[in-house]
Each structure stands twice: as C-alpha cells, then as structure tokens.
Short mmCIF file of C-alpha atoms in Angstrom, two decimals:
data_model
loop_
_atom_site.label_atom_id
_atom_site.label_comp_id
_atom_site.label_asym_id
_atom_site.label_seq_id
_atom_site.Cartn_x
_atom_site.Cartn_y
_atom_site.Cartn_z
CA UNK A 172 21.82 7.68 33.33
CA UNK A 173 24.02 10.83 31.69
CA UNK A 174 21.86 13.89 31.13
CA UNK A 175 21.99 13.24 27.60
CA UNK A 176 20.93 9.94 27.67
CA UNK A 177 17.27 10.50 29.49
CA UNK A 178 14.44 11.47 27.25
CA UNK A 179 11.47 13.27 28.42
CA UNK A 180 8.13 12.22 29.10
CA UNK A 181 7.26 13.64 25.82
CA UNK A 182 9.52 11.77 23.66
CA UNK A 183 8.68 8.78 25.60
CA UNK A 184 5.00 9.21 24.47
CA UNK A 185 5.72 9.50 21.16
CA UNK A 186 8.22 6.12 20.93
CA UNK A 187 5.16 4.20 22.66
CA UNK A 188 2.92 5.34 20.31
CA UNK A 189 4.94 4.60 17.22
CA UNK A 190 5.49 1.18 17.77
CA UNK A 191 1.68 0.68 18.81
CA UNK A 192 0.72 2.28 15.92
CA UNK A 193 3.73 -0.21 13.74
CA UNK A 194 1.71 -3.41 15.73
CA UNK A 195 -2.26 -2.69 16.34
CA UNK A 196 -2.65 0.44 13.93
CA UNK A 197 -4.61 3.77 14.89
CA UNK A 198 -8.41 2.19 16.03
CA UNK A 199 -6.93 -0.51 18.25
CA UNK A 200 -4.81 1.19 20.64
CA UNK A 201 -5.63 3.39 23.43
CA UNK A 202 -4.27 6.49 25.66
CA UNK A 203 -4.48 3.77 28.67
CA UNK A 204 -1.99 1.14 26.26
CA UNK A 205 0.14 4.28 25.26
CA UNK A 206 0.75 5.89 28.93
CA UNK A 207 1.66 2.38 29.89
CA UNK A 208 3.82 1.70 27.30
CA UNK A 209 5.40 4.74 28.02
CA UNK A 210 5.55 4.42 31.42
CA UNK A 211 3.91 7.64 31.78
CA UNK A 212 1.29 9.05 33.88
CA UNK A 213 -2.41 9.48 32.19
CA UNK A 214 -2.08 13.33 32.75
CA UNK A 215 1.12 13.66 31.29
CA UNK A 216 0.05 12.42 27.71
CA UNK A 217 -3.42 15.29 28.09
CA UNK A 218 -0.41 17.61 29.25
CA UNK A 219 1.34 17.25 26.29
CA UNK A 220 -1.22 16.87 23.70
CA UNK A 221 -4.77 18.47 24.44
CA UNK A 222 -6.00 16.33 21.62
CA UNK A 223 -5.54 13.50 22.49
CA UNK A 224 -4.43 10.24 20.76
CA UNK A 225 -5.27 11.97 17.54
CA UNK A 226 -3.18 14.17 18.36
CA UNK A 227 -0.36 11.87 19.41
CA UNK A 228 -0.54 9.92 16.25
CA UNK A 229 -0.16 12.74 14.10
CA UNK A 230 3.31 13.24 16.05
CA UNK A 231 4.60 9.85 16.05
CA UNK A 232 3.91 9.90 11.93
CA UNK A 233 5.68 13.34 11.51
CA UNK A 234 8.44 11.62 13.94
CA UNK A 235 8.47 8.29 11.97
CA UNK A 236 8.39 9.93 8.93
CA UNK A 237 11.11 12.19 8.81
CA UNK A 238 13.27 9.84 9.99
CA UNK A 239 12.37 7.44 6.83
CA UNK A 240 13.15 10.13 4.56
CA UNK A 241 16.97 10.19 5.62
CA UNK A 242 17.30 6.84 4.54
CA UNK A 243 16.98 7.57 0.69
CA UNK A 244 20.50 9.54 0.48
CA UNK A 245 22.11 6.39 2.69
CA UNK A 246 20.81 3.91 0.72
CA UNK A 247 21.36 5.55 -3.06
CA UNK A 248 24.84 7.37 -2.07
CA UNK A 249 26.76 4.79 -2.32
CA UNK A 250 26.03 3.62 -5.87
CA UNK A 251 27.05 6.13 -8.48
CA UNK A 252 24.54 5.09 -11.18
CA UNK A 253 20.85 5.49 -9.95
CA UNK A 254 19.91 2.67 -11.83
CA UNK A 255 21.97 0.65 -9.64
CA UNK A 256 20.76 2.62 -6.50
CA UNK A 257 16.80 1.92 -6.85
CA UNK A 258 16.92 -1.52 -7.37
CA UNK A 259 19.81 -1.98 -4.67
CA UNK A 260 17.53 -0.29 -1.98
CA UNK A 261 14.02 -2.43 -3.20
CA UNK A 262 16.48 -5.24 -2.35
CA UNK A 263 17.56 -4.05 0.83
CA UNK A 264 14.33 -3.16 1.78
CA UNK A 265 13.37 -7.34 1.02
CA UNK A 266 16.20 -8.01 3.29
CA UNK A 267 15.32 -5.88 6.47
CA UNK A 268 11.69 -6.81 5.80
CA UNK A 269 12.17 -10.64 5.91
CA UNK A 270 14.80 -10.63 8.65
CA UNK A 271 12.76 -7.98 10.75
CA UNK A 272 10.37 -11.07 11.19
CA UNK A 273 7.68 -9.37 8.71
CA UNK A 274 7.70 -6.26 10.73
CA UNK A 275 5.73 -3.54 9.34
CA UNK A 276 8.43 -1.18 7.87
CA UNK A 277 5.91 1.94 8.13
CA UNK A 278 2.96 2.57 9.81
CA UNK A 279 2.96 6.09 8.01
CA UNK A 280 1.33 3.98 5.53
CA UNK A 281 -0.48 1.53 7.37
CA UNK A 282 -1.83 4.14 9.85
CA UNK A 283 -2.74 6.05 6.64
CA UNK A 284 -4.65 3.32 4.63
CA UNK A 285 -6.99 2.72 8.00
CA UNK A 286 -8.09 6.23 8.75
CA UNK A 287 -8.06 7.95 5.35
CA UNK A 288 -12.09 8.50 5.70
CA UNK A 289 -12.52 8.42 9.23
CA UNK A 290 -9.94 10.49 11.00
CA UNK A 291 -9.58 13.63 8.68
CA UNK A 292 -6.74 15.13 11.24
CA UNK A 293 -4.76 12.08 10.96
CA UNK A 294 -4.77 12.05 7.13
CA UNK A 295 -3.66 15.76 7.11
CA UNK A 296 -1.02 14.64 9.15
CA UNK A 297 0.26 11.31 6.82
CA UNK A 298 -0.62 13.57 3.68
CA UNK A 299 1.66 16.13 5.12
CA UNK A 300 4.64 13.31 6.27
CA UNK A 301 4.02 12.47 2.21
CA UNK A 302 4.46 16.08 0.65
CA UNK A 303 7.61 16.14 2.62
CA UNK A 304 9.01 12.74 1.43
CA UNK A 305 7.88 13.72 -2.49
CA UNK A 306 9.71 17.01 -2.08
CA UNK A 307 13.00 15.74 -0.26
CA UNK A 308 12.78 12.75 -2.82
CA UNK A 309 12.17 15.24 -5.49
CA UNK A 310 15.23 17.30 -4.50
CA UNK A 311 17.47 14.48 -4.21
CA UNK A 312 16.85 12.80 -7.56
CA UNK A 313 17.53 15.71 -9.09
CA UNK A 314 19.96 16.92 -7.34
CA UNK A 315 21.33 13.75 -8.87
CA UNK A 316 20.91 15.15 -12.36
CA UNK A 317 16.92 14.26 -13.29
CA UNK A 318 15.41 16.87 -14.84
CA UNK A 319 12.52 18.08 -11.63
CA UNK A 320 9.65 16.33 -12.97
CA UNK A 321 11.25 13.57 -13.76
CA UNK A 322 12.83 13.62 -10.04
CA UNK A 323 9.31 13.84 -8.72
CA UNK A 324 7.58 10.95 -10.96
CA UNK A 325 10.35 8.80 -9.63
CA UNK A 326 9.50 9.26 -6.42
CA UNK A 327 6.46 9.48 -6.21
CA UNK A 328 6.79 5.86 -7.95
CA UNK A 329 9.51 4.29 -5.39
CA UNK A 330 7.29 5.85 -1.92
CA UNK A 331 3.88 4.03 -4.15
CA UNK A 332 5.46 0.79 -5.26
CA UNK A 333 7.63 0.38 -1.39
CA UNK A 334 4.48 1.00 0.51
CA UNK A 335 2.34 -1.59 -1.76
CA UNK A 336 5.23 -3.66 -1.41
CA UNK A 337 5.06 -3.53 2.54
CA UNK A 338 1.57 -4.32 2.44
CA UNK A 339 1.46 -7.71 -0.02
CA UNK A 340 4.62 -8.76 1.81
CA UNK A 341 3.93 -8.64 5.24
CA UNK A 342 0.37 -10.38 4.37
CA UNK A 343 1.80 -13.10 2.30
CA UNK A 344 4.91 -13.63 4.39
CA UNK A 345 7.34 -12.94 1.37
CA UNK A 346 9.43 -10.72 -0.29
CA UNK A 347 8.19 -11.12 -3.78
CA UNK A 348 6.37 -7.90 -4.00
CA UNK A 349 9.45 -6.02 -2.96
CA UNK A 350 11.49 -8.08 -5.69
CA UNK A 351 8.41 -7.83 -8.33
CA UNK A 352 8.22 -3.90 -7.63
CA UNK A 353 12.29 -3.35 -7.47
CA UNK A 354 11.92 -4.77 -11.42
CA UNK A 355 8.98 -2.39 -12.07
CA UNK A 356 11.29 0.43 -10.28
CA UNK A 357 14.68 -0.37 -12.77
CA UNK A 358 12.39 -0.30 -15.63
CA UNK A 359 10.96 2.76 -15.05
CA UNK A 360 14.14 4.29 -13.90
CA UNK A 361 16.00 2.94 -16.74
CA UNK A 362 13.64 4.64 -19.13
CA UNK A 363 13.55 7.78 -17.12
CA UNK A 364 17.41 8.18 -16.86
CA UNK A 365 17.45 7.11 -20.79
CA UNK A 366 15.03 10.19 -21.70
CA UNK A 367 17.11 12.71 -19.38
CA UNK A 368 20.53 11.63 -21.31
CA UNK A 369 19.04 12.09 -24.63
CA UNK A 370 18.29 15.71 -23.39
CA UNK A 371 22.31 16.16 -22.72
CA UNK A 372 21.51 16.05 -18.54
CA UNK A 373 24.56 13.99 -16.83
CA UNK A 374 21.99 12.05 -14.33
CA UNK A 375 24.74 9.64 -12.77
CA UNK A 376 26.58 11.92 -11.27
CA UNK A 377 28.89 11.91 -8.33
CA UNK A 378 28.46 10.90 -4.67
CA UNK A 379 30.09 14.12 -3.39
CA UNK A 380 27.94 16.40 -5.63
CA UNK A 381 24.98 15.98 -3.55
CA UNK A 382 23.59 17.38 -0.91
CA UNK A 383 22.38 15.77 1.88
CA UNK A 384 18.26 15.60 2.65
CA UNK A 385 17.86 17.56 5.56
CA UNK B 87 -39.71 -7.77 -3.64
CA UNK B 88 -39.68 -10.60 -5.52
CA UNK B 89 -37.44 -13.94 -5.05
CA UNK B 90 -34.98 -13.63 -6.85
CA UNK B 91 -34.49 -9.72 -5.67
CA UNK B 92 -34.18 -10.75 -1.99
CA UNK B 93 -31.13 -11.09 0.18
CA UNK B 94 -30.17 -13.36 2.43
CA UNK B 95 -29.49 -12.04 6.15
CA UNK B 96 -26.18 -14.00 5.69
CA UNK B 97 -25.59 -11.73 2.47
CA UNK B 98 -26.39 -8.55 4.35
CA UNK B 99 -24.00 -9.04 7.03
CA UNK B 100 -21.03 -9.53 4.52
CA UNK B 101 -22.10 -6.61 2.73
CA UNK B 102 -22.92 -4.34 5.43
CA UNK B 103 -19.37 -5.52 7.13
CA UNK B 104 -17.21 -4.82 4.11
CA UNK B 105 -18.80 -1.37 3.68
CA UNK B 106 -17.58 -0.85 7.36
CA UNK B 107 -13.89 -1.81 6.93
CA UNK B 108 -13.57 -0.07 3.74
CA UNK B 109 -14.20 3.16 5.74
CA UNK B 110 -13.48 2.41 8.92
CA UNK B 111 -11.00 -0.38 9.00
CA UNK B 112 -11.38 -3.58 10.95
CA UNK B 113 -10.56 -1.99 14.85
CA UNK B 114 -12.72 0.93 15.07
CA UNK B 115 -15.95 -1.51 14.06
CA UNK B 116 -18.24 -3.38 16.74
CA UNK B 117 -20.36 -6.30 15.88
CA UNK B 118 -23.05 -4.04 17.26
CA UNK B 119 -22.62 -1.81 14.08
CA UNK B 120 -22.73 -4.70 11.90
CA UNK B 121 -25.69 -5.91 12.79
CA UNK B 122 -27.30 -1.97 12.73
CA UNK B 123 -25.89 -1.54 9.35
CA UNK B 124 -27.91 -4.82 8.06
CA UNK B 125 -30.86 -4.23 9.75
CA UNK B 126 -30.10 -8.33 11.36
CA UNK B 127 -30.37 -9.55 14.97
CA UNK B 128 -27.22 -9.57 16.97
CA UNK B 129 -27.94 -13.36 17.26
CA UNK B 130 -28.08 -14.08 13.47
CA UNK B 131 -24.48 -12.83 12.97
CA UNK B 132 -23.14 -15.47 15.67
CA UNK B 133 -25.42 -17.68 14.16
CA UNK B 134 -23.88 -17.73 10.55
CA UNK B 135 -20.27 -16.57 11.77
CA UNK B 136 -19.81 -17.91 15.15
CA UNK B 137 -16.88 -16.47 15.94
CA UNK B 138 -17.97 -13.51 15.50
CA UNK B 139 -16.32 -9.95 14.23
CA UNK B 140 -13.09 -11.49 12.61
CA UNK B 141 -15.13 -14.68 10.93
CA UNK B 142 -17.48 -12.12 9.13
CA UNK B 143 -14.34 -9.76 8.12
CA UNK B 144 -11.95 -12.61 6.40
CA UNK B 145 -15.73 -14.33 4.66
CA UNK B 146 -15.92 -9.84 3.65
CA UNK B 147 -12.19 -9.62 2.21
CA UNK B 148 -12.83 -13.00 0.64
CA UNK B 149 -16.32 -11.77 -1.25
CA UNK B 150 -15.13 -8.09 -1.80
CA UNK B 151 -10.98 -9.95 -3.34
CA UNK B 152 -13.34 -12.49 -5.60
CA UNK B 153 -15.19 -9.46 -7.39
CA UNK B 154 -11.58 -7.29 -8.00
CA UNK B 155 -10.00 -9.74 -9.88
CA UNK B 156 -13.03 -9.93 -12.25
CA UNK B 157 -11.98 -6.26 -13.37
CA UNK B 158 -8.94 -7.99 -14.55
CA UNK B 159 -10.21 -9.55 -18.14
CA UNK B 160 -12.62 -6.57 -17.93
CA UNK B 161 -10.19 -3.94 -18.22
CA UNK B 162 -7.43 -6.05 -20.14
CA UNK B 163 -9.48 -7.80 -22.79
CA UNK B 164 -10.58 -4.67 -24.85
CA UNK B 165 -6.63 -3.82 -25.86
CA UNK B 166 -4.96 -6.00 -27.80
CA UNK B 167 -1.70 -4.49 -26.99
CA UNK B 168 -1.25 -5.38 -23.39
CA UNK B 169 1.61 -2.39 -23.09
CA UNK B 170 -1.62 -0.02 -23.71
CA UNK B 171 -4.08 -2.10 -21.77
CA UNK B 172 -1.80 -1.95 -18.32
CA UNK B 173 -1.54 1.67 -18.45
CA UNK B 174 -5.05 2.11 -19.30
CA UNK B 175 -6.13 0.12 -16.54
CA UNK B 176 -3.88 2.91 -13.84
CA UNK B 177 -5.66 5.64 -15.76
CA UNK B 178 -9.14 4.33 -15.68
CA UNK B 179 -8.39 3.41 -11.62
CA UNK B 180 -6.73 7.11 -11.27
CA UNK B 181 -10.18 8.62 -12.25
CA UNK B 182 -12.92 5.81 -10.06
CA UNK B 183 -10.94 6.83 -7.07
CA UNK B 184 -11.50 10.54 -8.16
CA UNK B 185 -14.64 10.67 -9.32
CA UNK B 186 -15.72 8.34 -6.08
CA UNK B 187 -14.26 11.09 -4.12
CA UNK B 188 -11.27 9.33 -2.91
CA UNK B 189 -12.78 6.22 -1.70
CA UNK B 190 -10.92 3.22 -0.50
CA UNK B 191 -11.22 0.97 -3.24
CA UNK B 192 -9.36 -1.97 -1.57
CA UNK B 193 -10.29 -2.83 2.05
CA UNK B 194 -8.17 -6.13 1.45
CA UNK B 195 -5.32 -3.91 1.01
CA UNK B 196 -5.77 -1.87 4.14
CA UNK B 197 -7.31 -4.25 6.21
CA UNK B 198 -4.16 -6.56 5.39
CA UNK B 199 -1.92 -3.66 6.15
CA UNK B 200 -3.96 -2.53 9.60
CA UNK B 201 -3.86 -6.29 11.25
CA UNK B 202 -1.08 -8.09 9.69
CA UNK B 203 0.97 -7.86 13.18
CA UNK B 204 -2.17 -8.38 15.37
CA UNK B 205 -4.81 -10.48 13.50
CA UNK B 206 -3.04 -14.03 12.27
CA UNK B 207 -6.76 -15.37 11.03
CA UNK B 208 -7.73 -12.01 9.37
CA UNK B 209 -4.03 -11.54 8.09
CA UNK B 210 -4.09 -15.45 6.51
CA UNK B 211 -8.11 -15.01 4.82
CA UNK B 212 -6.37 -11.71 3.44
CA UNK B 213 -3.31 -13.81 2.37
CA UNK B 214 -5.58 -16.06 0.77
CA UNK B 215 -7.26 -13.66 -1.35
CA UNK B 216 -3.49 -12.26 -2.56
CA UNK B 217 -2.79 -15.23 -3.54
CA UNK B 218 -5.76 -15.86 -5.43
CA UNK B 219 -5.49 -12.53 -7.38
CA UNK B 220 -1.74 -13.78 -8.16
CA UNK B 221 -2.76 -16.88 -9.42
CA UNK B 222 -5.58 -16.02 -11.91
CA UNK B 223 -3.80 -12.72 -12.74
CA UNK B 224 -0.57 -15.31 -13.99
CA UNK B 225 -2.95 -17.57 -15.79
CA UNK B 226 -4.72 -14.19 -17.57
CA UNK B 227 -1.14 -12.93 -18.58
CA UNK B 228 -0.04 -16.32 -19.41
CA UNK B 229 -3.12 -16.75 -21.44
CA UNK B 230 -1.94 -13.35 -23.52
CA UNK B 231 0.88 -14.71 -24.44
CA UNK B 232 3.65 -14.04 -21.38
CA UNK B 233 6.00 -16.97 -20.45
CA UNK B 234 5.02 -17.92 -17.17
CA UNK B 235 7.39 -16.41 -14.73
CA UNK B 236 7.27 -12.99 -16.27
CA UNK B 237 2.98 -13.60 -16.10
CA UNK B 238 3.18 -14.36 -12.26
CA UNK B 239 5.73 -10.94 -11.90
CA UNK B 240 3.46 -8.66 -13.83
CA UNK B 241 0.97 -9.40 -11.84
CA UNK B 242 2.62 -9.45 -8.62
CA UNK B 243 4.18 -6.20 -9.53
CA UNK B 244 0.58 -4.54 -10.88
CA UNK B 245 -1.16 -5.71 -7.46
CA UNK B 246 1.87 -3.70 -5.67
CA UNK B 247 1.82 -0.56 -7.04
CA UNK B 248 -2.13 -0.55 -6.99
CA UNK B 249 -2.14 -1.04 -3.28
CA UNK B 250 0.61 1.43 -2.79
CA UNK B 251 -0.99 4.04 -5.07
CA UNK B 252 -4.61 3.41 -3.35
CA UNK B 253 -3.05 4.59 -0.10
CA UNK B 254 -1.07 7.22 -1.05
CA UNK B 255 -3.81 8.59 -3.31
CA UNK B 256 -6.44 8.66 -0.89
CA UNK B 257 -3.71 10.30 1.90
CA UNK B 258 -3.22 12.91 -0.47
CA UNK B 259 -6.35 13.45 -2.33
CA UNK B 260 -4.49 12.88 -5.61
CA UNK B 261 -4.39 10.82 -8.73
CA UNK B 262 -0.38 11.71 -8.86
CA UNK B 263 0.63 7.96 -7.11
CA UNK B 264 -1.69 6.50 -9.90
CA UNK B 265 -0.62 7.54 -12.56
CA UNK B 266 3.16 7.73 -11.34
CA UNK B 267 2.56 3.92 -10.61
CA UNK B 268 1.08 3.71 -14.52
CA UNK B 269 3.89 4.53 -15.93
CA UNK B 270 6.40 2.81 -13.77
CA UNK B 271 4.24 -0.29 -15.15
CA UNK B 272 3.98 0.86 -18.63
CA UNK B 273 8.04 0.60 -18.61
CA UNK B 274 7.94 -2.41 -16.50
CA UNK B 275 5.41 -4.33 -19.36
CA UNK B 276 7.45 -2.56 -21.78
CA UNK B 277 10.44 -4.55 -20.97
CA UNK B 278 8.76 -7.87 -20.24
CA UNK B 279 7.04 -8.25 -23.41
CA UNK B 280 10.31 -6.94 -25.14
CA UNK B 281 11.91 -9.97 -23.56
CA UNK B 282 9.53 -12.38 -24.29
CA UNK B 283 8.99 -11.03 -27.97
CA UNK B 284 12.61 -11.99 -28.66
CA UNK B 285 12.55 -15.56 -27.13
CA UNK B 286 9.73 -16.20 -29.65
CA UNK B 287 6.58 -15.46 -27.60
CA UNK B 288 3.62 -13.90 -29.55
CA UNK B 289 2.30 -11.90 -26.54
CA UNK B 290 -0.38 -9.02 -27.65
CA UNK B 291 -2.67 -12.28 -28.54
CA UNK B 292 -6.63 -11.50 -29.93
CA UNK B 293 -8.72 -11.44 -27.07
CA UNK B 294 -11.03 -14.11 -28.22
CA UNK B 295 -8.08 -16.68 -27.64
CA UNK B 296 -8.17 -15.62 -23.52
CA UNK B 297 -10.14 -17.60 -21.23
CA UNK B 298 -12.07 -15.96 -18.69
CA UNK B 299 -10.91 -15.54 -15.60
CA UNK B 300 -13.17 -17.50 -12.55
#
C-alpha cells in the first residue's frame, strides 16, 4: 500500500464508528465493537480520545457532517434556477435512499434524535455539525441571489424536511416522504424566490458566480 | 384510590417504557429499568410481554402514535381556513417543545430513526403507527374538502417536516426548524388548496361537516 493510501489508526477509528453509529445508533455500540471494527487495539482508541466513545462520536458526526455539507453546491450547481435545484436534489436523495437498500443517509440526525436528553456532549457536538450546515447553506443560497434571511429559512427548511424525510422513509420502506417533502420544498422555494424578485434581487443566477462551500 | 383511578400493572409498564425511550431511546434502556420505573416485578413484564424489551417498546410506540394523531382534529378543527390551521398547528408545536424545555415529543420518530437498520420488529410496529397517522390524517384532509391524493401528500408531507423539525429543534435548542418547517407548509397548503379550489373542490369546509378522527 502507497504512503498515501494508508490511513492512521485514528482515521480508522473514526470510519468504524461512523458506520456503527449509521447501523446500531449511539447506546448500542461499544468501544470493544468499534476497536474491532477498526481493527485497532483497545488502547489506541483511549490514546486518541481520553473520552471515550462520547468522545469518538462527537468526531465521527463533525467528520460525517462536513462531508454532507459539500454535497449541496454538487447537487444545486448544475441547475441554474433554484427552483429546479431543490426539488432535483429531494429526488436524488429518493433515489440514493431506495437504491442504498434503505440505508440511513445520516446518522448526524439519527445519532441526534437518540441522545438529545441524555448525552449533553453529543448534542453539542450534532448542534454544532447543524450551525455549520445552516451557515454554509445560508451562504450558498444567497450567494445564489436570496436575500440572507431568506437563504437561511430555506435551509433551515431543506436540512428539517431531508432529515424527517430519512426518518419516515427508512421506517416505511419508501420514498414518499422524500417525494411528499421535495413538493413542500418547491412550494416554499417558489414563494421565496417569487418575494426576492419582486424586491429587484436576480436569485437564479449563474453556475460560475458562486463560490464553492468550503 | 378508587376503581376507576387505578392502573393496571400492564398499563404501567407501557407508560413507564415510553417515558424511557422518549429520553433515552430504545438501546441505552434495560428491562431492569422498566420494571423500577413502574414499581412491577421483573416477572410481570415477561408475563404480559413475553418477549420482553422490544414487545413492550413497539405495544409503547403503538399507545404513545394512537394519542398524536388525536391532536390532529384538535388542532385543525378550530380554523376554518386550513392554510391558517397548518401553520398554526407548527406554531403552537414550536412553543410545547419550548415551553417543555425541549423535550422529545415523538419517541416514534426517534425510536424509528435509532433502530430502523438493527430492530426489523421495532422498525415494522413503528411502521405501523406511520402508516396509521397517514391514513387517518388523508381521511381528516379528505374530510375538509382535499381531493384525495393531495389529502394523503399533505399529510405525508406535515408528518415529515414535524419529525425533521423535532430533531433538529431539540439538537439545537431552537424553535427556528419549526417554524422554518411552518412556513415551508403554509406554501406547500397554499398551493394544494389553490389547485384543488380550481378543479371545483370546496376545501376550507365548516368544521361541523368533519368526522372525528378514531
């Protein structure tokens, strides 16, 4: 294996514990299940993170997390309107979710959901992963040409709807939430998009005129 | 205590058990804790659930799912104008789950969210109850007025972005996700009953002319 192809114990930690976290949730899995996964020893994971599997968790979701936040600019680039784009990507998100096998599509929520009032250094952690997706979102949209609060409500709608979505469809097997809350998502962005032309703002604008999320 | 005041041990462990998932999930909860919560013999929970923890979880989603959609005619019938009463109903949720101090006010949601991958009994009882609140919430919107389809996707979609705003709200101790997912709906009902309007539907019916729902 090239240099650049190993990862470090570390990094191996946090991949096992991600997609524990994607199958059993937070409660359910243990430092024993994670080391294993990761084909780590025991003393490694304490070496790297005092804490714990607290401590572990709150690293995969900053991990998972900022790596679902790139998506939004690769799934609305490519459509000029942004009434176009939302819908698209609630359509996409169907398609992933029923090939995938009913996968969950992000334990940032799940994870979240379970241990909101019992692990208050895991919620800091998903509330944090969620700040950052409302302010990259926010900076996108309007970026895009929505006036800021605007940019944030929409957001802050598509991250509430998507993650409701995830949970109805993996439980019922089907991708009718995502479809039913894609709808929701073009009426609310039509209306939004309406209001910020009547104001003289160009929303729709250009690919090229936006910069990336970083 | 008289008669009718008293509970059944049965009724105490399905209480005591759906208090326990709504703050702890469905993992991090023994039977042991059940049965200390509802002051019942470790015996009398295998004796009315005998198989145990996940048994007295999917007969908890089941009791806890039957009582939401109740709030459904409750918070509906008093507007006539269902394009005020959806909106009211994310406002009047926004401030529960801020005046209850962020509580989880939908262990079916998380529970279904936690186990989905790892639970296929727990994951199907939870199924159930979705399905349940889909079907009653179609007849209810049917009922005022809404062609069928475009019922059963108001619904669908107003499940959705509750779920997605209970997590995200609780995550970040905020009412934003509520009240972002309010308005999304407002636009999505906005454009429903438009639709149906024009085909000839009277939808903002009196409330007297809605059956309740059971």
């Amino acid at each position: 294996m090239s240099e650049r192809m190993s990862t470090t114990t570390r990094e191996r930690l946090v991949v096992a514990v991600s997609e524990l976290l994607r199958v059993h949730g937070y409660s359910a899995i243990t430092v024993k299940q994670i080391t294993a996964a990761a084909q780590a020893p025991m003393g490694s994971l304490y070496h790297h993170f005092p804490h714990g599997k607290v401590q572990i968790a709150a690293e995969a979701l900053r991990t998972s997390g900022a790596a679902y936040i790139q998506l939004l600019p690769l799934l609305m680039d490519p459509h000029e309107d942004l009434r176009v784009a939302v819908p698209a990507a609630f359509t996409e998100a169907a398609r992933t979710l029923e090939e995938s096998g009913w996968m969950n599509m992000c334990p940032v929520g799940t994870v979240a959901g379970e241990i909101a009032d019992s692990e208050p250094l895991l919620r800091e952690a998903a509330a944090e992963v969620m700040r950052d997706w409302i302010e990259k979102g926010t900076a996108y949209f309007h970026a895009r040409g929505l006036p800021g609060p605007a940019a944030r409500d929409l957001i802050v709608a598509i991250l509430t709807t998507l993650e409701g979505a995830f949970i109805l469809g993996r439980t019922l097997r089907s991708t009718e939430p995502l479809h039913a809350a894609g709808r929701a998502m073009a009426a609310r962005i039509e209306a939004v998009v309406s209001e910020a032309s009547t104001r003289g703002a160009t929303v729709t604008t250009r690919v090229d005129s936006v910069p990336p999320v970083s």
